[in-house]
Amino acid sequence: MKKTTKAIWNVGLIAALLILLFLLEQVLPSSSMLFMVLKKGAIYALVAVSMNLLNGFTGLFSLGQAGFMLLGAYTYAILTIPVESRASVYQYFDGGIVQFSIPVPLALIAGGIVAAVFAFLIGLPVLRLKSDYLAIATLGFAEIIRAVFQWDKLGPLTNGSNLLRNFPTFNSVLYPFIVAGICIGLIVLLINSTYGRAFKAIRDDEIAAEAMGINLAHHKQLAFVISSFFAGVSGGLLAMYQTTIQASMFRSSMTYEILLIVVIGGIGSITGSCIGSFLFIACSEWWLRFLDNSNLYIGDFHLTFMRPGFRKVVFSIIIMAIVLFYRKGIMGDREFSIEAVQKFFRKRFKKKQTVEGGSSHE
Amino acid sequence: MKKRILSVLLAAAMLSTLLAGCERKPEAAADGTGSADGNVVRIGVFEPASGDNGAGGKQETLGIQYANYVTPTVEIGGEEYTVQLDIVDNESSNDKAPSAAATLVSDGVSVVLGSYGSGVSIAGSDTFKEAGIPVIGVTCTNPQITEGNTHYFRICFLDPFQGTVLANFANDNFGAKKAYVLTKLGDDYSTGLGYYFTQAFEALGGEVVEETFQEGNSDFTSYITSAKNEGADVFFAPSSTEVAALLVEQAASQGLEIPLLAGDTWDSNVILNAAEGKNVDIYVSTFYQEGGDPEFDAGIKEWINSDSTAKANNGGDDTVSGLTVMGYDAYYVALEALKAAGSTDPAAVNEALWDVTYSGVSGDISFNEIGDANRDAAYIKHANTETGAWDFVAEQSVAQ
C-alpha cells in the first residue's frame, strides 16, 4: 500500500472513532460506565505508551511512572484551582501561596514540563545504572517524591496530606481521547524518527549502538525525559478525571498496574499498550463487577461463592493466565495496521477460494 | 535479570490482588427478597470493603444491612416498596471511587449511603452530583465533603467539633498543659483531626508537640519515648485501627503512663483486644455508647451471632461499634427521605432530605443549611483493660 493511502486510512479511522464517540455521547447518559472506562482507559493508554517508550523501545527498565504522574497531577491542580476557592481547598494553610491560576492546556503542558525537569535531574545520576538497579532507583525516587509532597512544611504549596480539588475538569469523553491521541501521535512520530531507531539500537545492543556512533548517555536521557513528560501530562489528565487528587494514591501499585498494561499489551507495541489499557480498565472496573454481587442466580441456583471482592480473585487468575501462557502479550512487538488486517483477510479469502476449488482470484 | 525482576514484580502485584480478593464480606441481608417482583427501590451503599479502611467500612455496612434486615420494606406514595441494597466496594482508594460511584449511578439507585473515609467520599462526590443523586455521609467527618454541595448530607459530627471536644476533655479531666499529637503523613483524616485538636488545645492555653509518621511504619517506640521525654500530659493519636493496635501494644510495653486520646476510628474492638490485660489508659470520642439503647443492642447482637459472615466482618465478636450504629441510623434517614419525597426519583429525595428529622439510636438527626447534622455532643469512652469493653465516661459538648 502506498504511503498516502495508508495515511488517509489512518486519518479516516481516527475521525470515525471520534465521530462514534461523539454520537455515543449524544445517545447514552453521561454517567454511563462505558464513558468512565473510556476516559480512564485513554489516560492509562497514554501513560502506558510513555512507559513503553522507555521499557519497550529504549530498554530502560524504569518504575518511576507513578512519581512522574504525581508531579504532573499536582502541577496541574496547583496551577488551575480558581483563586476564589483556594481558601476552602487550602483550609489549613490560609489559602496557600499560589494565588493565581492559568488556563487548562497551559497547566497540562506545565505538568509535563515539571515532570520532565525532575526526570532530567534524577536521570543524571540514575541513568548510569542498568536493569534492576535502574528499576530500584526510579521506584525509590517515586516513593520519595510522594513523601515530599505529603510533607507538612510544603503545605502552602501542596496542601500536605490533604486533597486538592475544585480544579477544572472535563465532561466530554472526547477530551482525554484527543489529548492522549495527540501525545501518543507525537510518541509514534518520535519512534519512527532517527531518534527512535537509535533507541531501538540501544535496546538491542548497547555496545553495538555505541560503535555505530550513537551517544548512549544523551539518547537515554532523551528517552527518559520525554517519557516522563508524557507521564506528567497523563497525570494532569488523571487529576481531571478523578476531580480530586491526593499524594497517597500514587503508590508503587499504580506503577505496577501500568507495567501490567504494558506487558499484557506487548512490550514494544504502541497499539498493544492502547488495547491493553482499555481491556485492563474495563475488566478491573466494569465487566467483572457483577462477580461482586452476592445475589447472583443461574436459574434457581444461588451462586453462594459470589461476594464482594470475588472479582479480584477472578481478575488475578486471568492476569496470571495471560502472563503464563501468552507471554508476549496481545500484540507482541507488532503494531496494529490496516495493511496487516487486509493481509489477514486476503489470506483467509484466498484460502477459502482455493478450498472451494476456484483459482479465479482477480 | 530484567525478566526475573519483572516476573517477580508481576507475581507480587497478582498476589496482592489475590489477598485483597480473599477478604470476606457478608451477603446482602435482603437475599432472595430483592429479586422478587413488585416495587423495588434501590439504596446504594458506597463503602470500602478492602484497602486501608476495609475494616471500618465493613462495620458501617453491617449496620446498614441490619437495618435492612429489620425493615426490608418502605411505603412510598401509598405503595409498598422492597428496599434493595446495592453494595459496591470503593477499595478505600480515591482513584477507584469515581468508577465505583458510576456503578451505583448506572444501577439506578435513589439515594446513596457512605462512605467511611473522607477522601473517597470527596472523590466520589462529583459523580453523584452530576447524576443528581443525593448521598448521606455516615461517618465521614471532614468539613470539605458537604461544603458547597447541595447533594451531600451527613449524619455525624465534624472534625472541628471532634477536635475541640477532645481538647476540652483533655483540659477538663486531666488538666493537661502539654499534648503530644502524632498524625500520619498523607492521611487527610489524621492530619485534619490533629490540626483541629491543636487549634483548640492551644486556644485553651495548652502547648502542643506535633510529630508525623510515614505510611507503613510499624515501630512507634521512638515516638512514645519522645512523648515521654517532652513531658506531655496526653498523647493524641488520630489514626487508622491497624496503627492503633500497634501503638497500644508498644505504649503498654514501654510503660507510657499518660492517657491515650483518639477520635472515632478507635471505637473498634481491635483496640479493645489490643488493650485487654495491659496497662494503658485509652479514651476515644465516638457516636454511640453501647447500652444507650438496650433493645437495639440486643437485636443486633442476636443478628450478628446468628450470621457467621456478619460476625467475621465485625471483627469476630459482637461488640457494637459506633460505626455500625451510624450505618443503622443512616438507613432509616434514607427511608424517611423516601417517604417524604413520595417517589423514588433521586431529585425528589434530595429535595426532601433537607427537612428530614429522625430520632435515631445515636440521637436526634436533622440537617442544617450546609447539609450537616445538627449535633452538639459526642460520647467519650474509656477502654476497660480488665473486661475488654468500653466504659462510658462522659457526654462532652462544646459551646460553638
JSON list of C-alpha atoms in Angstrom, two decimals, chain A residues 36 39-40 43-44 69 73 76 163-170 234-250 254 257 285, chain B residues 93-99 119-127:
[
{"chain": "A", "resi": 36, "resn": "MET", "atom": "CA", "xyz": [-15.89, 6.12, 32.78]},
{"chain": "A", "resi": 39, "resn": "LYS", "atom": "CA", "xyz": [-11.94, 8.16, 29.87]},
{"chain": "A", "resi": 40, "resn": "LYS", "atom": "CA", "xyz": [-9.70, 6.29, 32.28]},
{"chain": "A", "resi": 43, "resn": "ILE", "atom": "CA", "xyz": [-5.45, 8.28, 30.17]},
{"chain": "A", "resi": 44, "resn": "TYR", "atom": "CA", "xyz": [-3.85, 4.97, 31.08]},
{"chain": "A", "resi": 69, "resn": "MET", "atom": "CA", "xyz": [2.29, 11.25, 37.18]},
{"chain": "A", "resi": 73, "resn": "ALA", "atom": "CA", "xyz": [-1.15, 15.91, 38.53]},
{"chain": "A", "resi": 76, "resn": "TYR", "atom": "CA", "xyz": [-1.88, 20.81, 37.04]},
{"chain": "A", "resi": 163, "resn": "LEU", "atom": "CA", "xyz": [-6.89, 16.54, 48.95]},
{"chain": "A", "resi": 164, "resn": "LEU", "atom": "CA", "xyz": [-6.60, 19.04, 46.16]},
{"chain": "A", "resi": 165, "resn": "ARG", "atom": "CA", "xyz": [-9.95, 19.61, 44.48]},
{"chain": "A", "resi": 166, "resn": "ASN", "atom": "CA", "xyz": [-12.15, 22.15, 42.71]},
{"chain": "A", "resi": 167, "resn": "PHE", "atom": "CA", "xyz": [-9.86, 22.43, 39.71]},
{"chain": "A", "resi": 168, "resn": "PRO", "atom": "CA", "xyz": [-11.38, 22.46, 36.21]},
{"chain": "A", "resi": 169, "resn": "THR", "atom": "CA", "xyz": [-12.25, 19.01, 34.85]},
{"chain": "A", "resi": 170, "resn": "PHE", "atom": "CA", "xyz": [-13.58, 17.64, 31.59]},
{"chain": "A", "resi": 234, "resn": "SER", "atom": "CA", "xyz": [-1.32, 11.93, 31.75]},
{"chain": "A", "resi": 235, "resn": "GLY", "atom": "CA", "xyz": [-1.05, 12.69, 35.47]},
{"chain": "A", "resi": 236, "resn": "GLY", "atom": "CA", "xyz": [-2.77, 16.00, 34.79]},
{"chain": "A", "resi": 237, "resn": "LEU", "atom": "CA", "xyz": [-5.48, 14.19, 32.83]},
{"chain": "A", "resi": 238, "resn": "LEU", "atom": "CA", "xyz": [-5.90, 11.70, 35.64]},
{"chain": "A", "resi": 239, "resn": "ALA", "atom": "CA", "xyz": [-6.41, 14.56, 38.06]},
{"chain": "A", "resi": 240, "resn": "MET", "atom": "CA", "xyz": [-9.13, 15.91, 35.76]},
{"chain": "A", "resi": 241, "resn": "TYR", "atom": "CA", "xyz": [-10.79, 12.51, 35.53]},
{"chain": "A", "resi": 242, "resn": "GLN", "atom": "CA", "xyz": [-10.80, 11.97, 39.28]},
{"chain": "A", "resi": 243, "resn": "THR", "atom": "CA", "xyz": [-11.77, 15.54, 40.20]},
{"chain": "A", "resi": 244, "resn": "THR", "atom": "CA", "xyz": [-9.63, 15.21, 43.35]},
{"chain": "A", "resi": 245, "resn": "ILE", "atom": "CA", "xyz": [-6.04, 14.18, 43.94]},
{"chain": "A", "resi": 246, "resn": "GLN", "atom": "CA", "xyz": [-4.03, 13.17, 46.93]},
{"chain": "A", "resi": 247, "resn": "ALA", "atom": "CA", "xyz": [-0.38, 12.14, 47.01]},
{"chain": "A", "resi": 248, "resn": "SER", "atom": "CA", "xyz": [-1.17, 8.88, 48.81]},
{"chain": "A", "resi": 249, "resn": "MET", "atom": "CA", "xyz": [-2.87, 7.38, 45.74]},
{"chain": "A", "resi": 250, "resn": "PHE", "atom": "CA", "xyz": [0.27, 7.48, 43.59]},
{"chain": "A", "resi": 254, "resn": "MET", "atom": "CA", "xyz": [-0.07, 2.27, 40.37]},
{"chain": "A", "resi": 257, "resn": "GLU", "atom": "CA", "xyz": [-0.81, -1.52, 37.08]},
{"chain": "A", "resi": 285, "resn": "GLU", "atom": "CA", "xyz": [-13.61, -1.51, 36.90]},
{"chain": "B", "resi": 93, "resn": "SER", "atom": "CA", "xyz": [-8.94, 4.36, 47.08]},
{"chain": "B", "resi": 94, "resn": "ASN", "atom": "CA", "xyz": [-9.54, 7.77, 45.55]},
{"chain": "B", "resi": 95, "resn": "ASP", "atom": "CA", "xyz": [-8.79, 6.62, 42.03]},
{"chain": "B", "resi": 96, "resn": "LYS", "atom": "CA", "xyz": [-11.28, 3.74, 42.25]},
{"chain": "B", "resi": 97, "resn": "ALA", "atom": "CA", "xyz": [-14.01, 5.88, 43.82]},
{"chain": "B", "resi": 98, "resn": "PRO", "atom": "CA", "xyz": [-15.38, 7.55, 40.64]},
{"chain": "B", "resi": 99, "resn": "SER", "atom": "CA", "xyz": [-15.94, 4.26, 38.85]},
{"chain": "B", "resi": 119, "resn": "GLY", "atom": "CA", "xyz": [-11.06, 11.16, 50.96]},
{"chain": "B", "resi": 120, "resn": "VAL", "atom": "CA", "xyz": [-13.10, 8.64, 48.97]},
{"chain": "B", "resi": 121, "resn": "SER", "atom": "CA", "xyz": [-16.28, 10.49, 49.81]},
{"chain": "B", "resi": 122, "resn": "ILE", "atom": "CA", "xyz": [-14.93, 13.66, 48.23]},
{"chain": "B", "resi": 123, "resn": "ALA", "atom": "CA", "xyz": [-13.55, 11.72, 45.27]},
{"chain": "B", "resi": 124, "resn": "GLY", "atom": "CA", "xyz": [-16.90, 10.04, 44.55]},
{"chain": "B", "resi": 125, "resn": "SER", "atom": "CA", "xyz": [-18.96, 13.14, 45.26]},
{"chain": "B", "resi": 126, "resn": "ASP", "atom": "CA", "xyz": [-18.84, 14.73, 41.82]},
{"chain": "B", "resi": 127, "resn": "THR", "atom": "CA", "xyz": [-20.06, 11.61, 40.06]}
]
